[in-house]
Backbone as JSON Lines, residues from 0, in Angstrom:
{"i":0,"aa":"T","n":[-1.84,-5.82,-9.64],"ca":[-2.47,-4.69,-10.29],"c":[-1.37,-3.74,-10.74]}
{"i":1,"aa":"T","n":[-1.51,-3.23,-11.95],"ca":[-0.47,-2.39,-12.52],"c":[-0.87,-0.92,-12.55]}
{"i":2,"aa":"E","n":[0.14,-0.08,-12.6],"ca":[0.01,1.36,-12.76],"c":[-0.92,2.01,-11.74]}
{"i":3,"aa":"L","n":[-0.69,1.71,-10.47],"ca":[-1.38,2.41,-9.4],"c":[-0.55,3.62,-9.02]}
{"i":4,"aa":"Q","n":[-1.2,4.76,-8.85],"ca":[-0.47,5.97,-8.48],"c":[-0.43,6.1,-6.96]}
{"i":5,"aa":"V","n":[0.74,6.41,-6.44],"ca":[0.91,6.66,-5.02],"c":[0.39,8.08,-4.77]}
{"i":6,"aa":"M","n":[-0.65,8.21,-3.94],"ca":[-1.32,9.49,-3.74],"c":[-0.61,10.42,-2.77]}
{"i":7,"aa":"S","n":[0.14,9.85,-1.84],"ca":[0.88,10.66,-0.86],"c":[2.08,9.85,-0.4]}
{"i":8,"aa":"D","n":[3.05,10.52,0.19],"ca":[4.21,9.78,0.7],"c":[3.74,8.74,1.7]}
{"i":9,"aa":"P","n":[4.31,7.53,1.66],"ca":[3.89,6.47,2.57],"c":[4.08,6.84,4.03]}
{"i":10,"aa":"L","n":[3.2,6.35,4.86],"ca":[3.33,6.49,6.31],"c":[4.17,5.32,6.8]}
{"i":11,"aa":"I","n":[5.21,5.6,7.53],"ca":[6.05,4.54,8.1],"c":[5.52,4.23,9.5]}
{"i":12,"aa":"M","n":[5.15,2.96,9.69],"ca":[4.58,2.54,10.97],"c":[5.6,1.68,11.71]}
{"i":13,"aa":"K","n":[5.84,2.01,12.96],"ca":[6.76,1.26,13.82],"c":[8.13,1.07,13.19]}
{"i":14,"aa":"E","n":[8.55,2.04,12.38],"ca":[9.86,2.07,11.74],"c":[10.13,0.92,10.76]}
{"i":15,"aa":"K","n":[9.08,0.14,10.4],"ca":[9.33,-0.98,9.49],"c":[8.22,-1.28,8.5]}
{"i":16,"aa":"H","n":[7.0,-0.83,8.76],"ca":[5.88,-1.12,7.87],"c":[5.51,0.15,7.09]}
{"i":17,"aa":"L","n":[4.96,-0.04,5.88],"ca":[4.53,1.09,5.07],"c":[3.03,1.05,4.84]}
{"i":18,"aa":"K","n":[2.37,2.18,5.03],"ca":[0.96,2.33,4.67],"c":[0.92,3.23,3.45]}
{"i":19,"aa":"L","n":[0.27,2.75,2.4],"ca":[0.22,3.45,1.12],"c":[-1.22,3.81,0.77]}
{"i":20,"aa":"H","n":[-1.4,4.98,0.2],"ca":[-2.69,5.38,-0.36],"c":[-2.5,5.44,-1.87]}
{"i":21,"aa":"L","n":[-3.29,4.63,-2.58],"ca":[-3.11,4.41,-4.0],"c":[-4.38,4.74,-4.76]}
{"i":22,"aa":"S","n":[-4.23,5.01,-6.06],"ca":[-5.37,5.28,-6.93],"c":[-5.11,4.59,-8.27]}
{"i":23,"aa":"D","n":[-6.18,4.01,-8.85],"ca":[-6.02,3.39,-10.16],"c":[-6.33,4.4,-11.27]}
{"i":24,"aa":"T","n":[-6.25,3.97,-12.51],"ca":[-6.45,4.88,-13.64],"c":[-7.88,5.39,-13.75]}
{"i":25,"aa":"E","n":[-8.81,4.74,-13.07],"ca":[-10.21,5.18,-13.08],"c":[-10.56,6.02,-11.86]}
{"i":26,"aa":"G","n":[-9.56,6.33,-11.02],"ca":[-9.77,7.19,-9.87],"c":[-10.21,6.49,-8.6]}
{"i":27,"aa":"R","n":[-10.3,5.16,-8.64],"ca":[-10.66,4.42,-7.41],"c":[-9.46,4.45,-6.47]}
{"i":28,"aa":"R","n":[-9.75,4.66,-5.2],"ca":[-8.69,4.78,-4.2],"c":[-8.62,3.53,-3.32]}
{"i":29,"aa":"F","n":[-7.39,3.2,-2.94],"ca":[-7.15,2.01,-2.14],"c":[-6.16,2.34,-1.03]}
{"i":30,"aa":"E","n":[-6.34,1.68,0.09],"ca":[-5.38,1.75,1.19],"c":[-4.63,0.43,1.2]}
{"i":31,"aa":"A","n":[-3.31,0.51,1.31],"ca":[-2.5,-0.71,1.3],"c":[-1.51,-0.65,2.45]}
{"i":32,"aa":"V","n":[-1.21,-1.83,2.98],"ca":[-0.18,-1.93,4.01],"c":[0.86,-2.94,3.53]}
{"i":33,"aa":"W","n":[2.12,-2.61,3.74],"ca":[3.21,-3.51,3.34],"c":[4.02,-3.81,4.59]}
{"i":34,"aa":"W","n":[3.74,-4.98,5.17],"ca":[4.44,-5.4,6.38],"c":[5.92,-5.57,6.04]}
{"i":35,"aa":"E","n":[6.79,-5.02,6.87],"ca":[8.25,-5.07,6.67],"c":[8.67,-4.35,5.39]}
{"i":36,"aa":"G","n":[7.81,-3.48,4.86],"ca":[8.08,-2.81,3.6],"c":[9.31,-1.93,3.6]}
{"i":37,"aa":"V","n":[9.67,-1.36,4.74],"ca":[10.86,-0.51,4.81],"c":[12.09,-1.34,4.44]}
{"i":38,"aa":"D","n":[12.16,-2.56,4.92],"ca":[13.31,-3.43,4.62],"c":[13.21,-4.09,3.26]}
{"i":39,"aa":"K","n":[11.99,-4.38,2.81],"ca":[11.8,-5.11,1.56],"c":[11.93,-4.22,0.32]}
{"i":40,"aa":"A","n":[11.62,-2.94,0.45],"ca":[11.63,-2.04,-0.71],"c":[13.05,-1.71,-1.14]}
{"i":41,"aa":"D","n":[13.32,-1.84,-2.44],"ca":[14.6,-1.39,-2.97],"c":[14.69,0.13,-2.86]}
{"i":42,"aa":"D","n":[13.56,0.79,-3.11],"ca":[13.45,2.24,-3.0],"c":[12.02,2.53,-2.57]}
{"i":43,"aa":"T","n":[11.84,3.38,-1.58],"ca":[10.5,3.67,-1.06],"c":[9.74,4.53,-2.05]}
{"i":44,"aa":"P","n":[8.52,4.11,-2.43],"ca":[7.73,4.93,-3.35],"c":[7.35,6.26,-2.72]}
{"i":45,"aa":"A","n":[7.16,7.27,-3.55],"ca":[6.79,8.61,-3.09],"c":[5.53,9.06,-3.83]}
{"i":46,"aa":"A","n":[4.93,10.12,-3.34],"ca":[3.73,10.68,-3.97],"c":[3.99,10.92,-5.45]}
{"i":47,"aa":"G","n":[3.06,10.47,-6.28],"ca":[3.16,10.65,-7.72],"c":[3.77,9.47,-8.46]}
{"i":48,"aa":"D","n":[4.46,8.59,-7.76],"ca":[5.05,7.42,-8.41],"c":[3.95,6.47,-8.89]}
{"i":49,"aa":"L","n":[4.25,5.74,-9.96],"ca":[3.37,4.66,-10.42],"c":[4.0,3.34,-10.02]}
{"i":50,"aa":"V","n":[3.19,2.45,-9.46],"ca":[3.7,1.16,-8.99],"c":[2.79,0.03,-9.45]}
{"i":51,"aa":"D","n":[3.37,-1.14,-9.54],"ca":[2.64,-2.39,-9.78],"c":[2.75,-3.18,-8.48]}
{"i":52,"aa":"I","n":[1.65,-3.75,-8.01],"ca":[1.72,-4.5,-6.75],"c":[1.06,-5.86,-6.88]}
{"i":53,"aa":"V","n":[1.58,-6.79,-6.11],"ca":[0.96,-8.09,-5.87],"c":[0.48,-8.03,-4.44]}
{"i":54,"aa":"Y","n":[-0.76,-8.41,-4.21],"ca":[-1.34,-8.21,-2.88],"c":[-2.4,-9.26,-2.57]}
{"i":55,"aa":"T","n":[-2.79,-9.27,-1.32],"ca":[-3.92,-10.05,-0.84],"c":[-4.94,-9.07,-0.29]}
{"i":56,"aa":"L","n":[-6.2,-9.28,-0.57],"ca":[-7.26,-8.44,-0.05],"c":[-7.61,-8.92,1.35]}
{"i":57,"aa":"E","n":[-7.72,-7.99,2.29],"ca":[-7.96,-8.36,3.69],"c":[-8.96,-7.39,4.33]}
{"i":58,"aa":"K","n":[-9.78,-7.92,5.22],"ca":[-10.68,-7.09,6.01],"c":[-9.9,-6.57,7.22]}
{"i":59,"aa":"N","n":[-9.87,-5.27,7.39],"ca":[-9.17,-4.65,8.5],"c":[-10.22,-4.13,9.48]}
{"i":60,"aa":"S","n":[-10.23,-4.68,10.67],"ca":[-11.14,-4.22,11.72],"c":[-10.32,-3.6,12.82]}
{"i":61,"aa":"W","n":[-10.6,-2.33,13.1],"ca":[-9.86,-1.62,14.14],"c":[-10.73,-0.54,14.72]}
{"i":62,"aa":"N","n":[-10.77,-0.45,16.01],"ca":[-11.49,0.6,16.71],"c":[-12.98,0.62,16.35]}
{"i":63,"aa":"G","n":[-13.56,-0.56,16.14],"ca":[-14.98,-0.67,15.84],"c":[-15.34,-0.42,14.39]}
{"i":64,"aa":"N","n":[-14.36,-0.19,13.54],"ca":[-14.6,0.06,12.11],"c":[-13.98,-1.06,11.28]}
{"i":65,"aa":"S","n":[-14.64,-1.41,10.19],"ca":[-14.11,-2.43,9.28],"c":[-14.02,-1.85,7.87]}
{"i":66,"aa":"R","n":[-12.94,-2.19,7.18],"ca":[-12.77,-1.77,5.79],"c":[-11.83,-2.75,5.1]}
{"i":67,"aa":"L","n":[-11.85,-2.74,3.78],"ca":[-10.95,-3.6,3.02],"c":[-9.63,-2.87,2.81]}
{"i":68,"aa":"Q","n":[-8.56,-3.63,2.88],"ca":[-7.24,-3.06,2.57],"c":[-6.45,-4.08,1.76]}
{"i":69,"aa":"L","n":[-5.49,-3.56,1.02],"ca":[-4.6,-4.41,0.25],"c":[-3.37,-4.69,1.1]}
{"i":70,"aa":"V","n":[-3.01,-5.95,1.24],"ca":[-1.8,-6.32,1.96],"c":[-0.76,-6.68,0.9]}
{"i":71,"aa":"V","n":[0.24,-5.83,0.76],"ca":[1.22,-5.94,-0.31],"c":[2.16,-7.12,-0.06]}
{"i":72,"aa":"D","n":[2.3,-7.96,-1.09],"ca":[3.29,-9.04,-1.07],"c":[4.57,-8.61,-1.77]}
{"i":73,"aa":"D","n":[4.41,-7.83,-2.85],"ca":[5.58,-7.33,-3.57],"c":[5.18,-6.08,-4.34]}
{"i":74,"aa":"L","n":[6.16,-5.23,-4.63],"ca":[5.92,-3.96,-5.29],"c":[7.09,-3.67,-6.21]}
{"i":75,"aa":"R","n":[6.77,-3.1,-7.38],"ca":[7.8,-2.6,-8.28],"c":[7.29,-1.3,-8.9]}
{"i":76,"aa":"F","n":[8.22,-0.49,-9.36],"ca":[7.84,0.75,-10.02],"c":[7.41,0.43,-11.44]}
{"i":77,"aa":"S","n":[6.34,1.09,-11.91],"ca":[5.81,0.86,-13.26],"c":[6.71,1.5,-14.31]}
């Protein structure tokens, strides 16, 4: 998916994973996780950046709640 806007600075989880909150051009919001993203990213995206991502859609179940999330395989700046 291309030209997704990073809505806030990524949350760094366990010093190696990135959680991203993204929005598309139509205002739909997505939560994404990039396992090992701290090491894989050439430059960490920040709030306001536009990115293109390759991902897998996954059901995330945690603490009795389920939701869809994007699991990032690769990311580049738009």
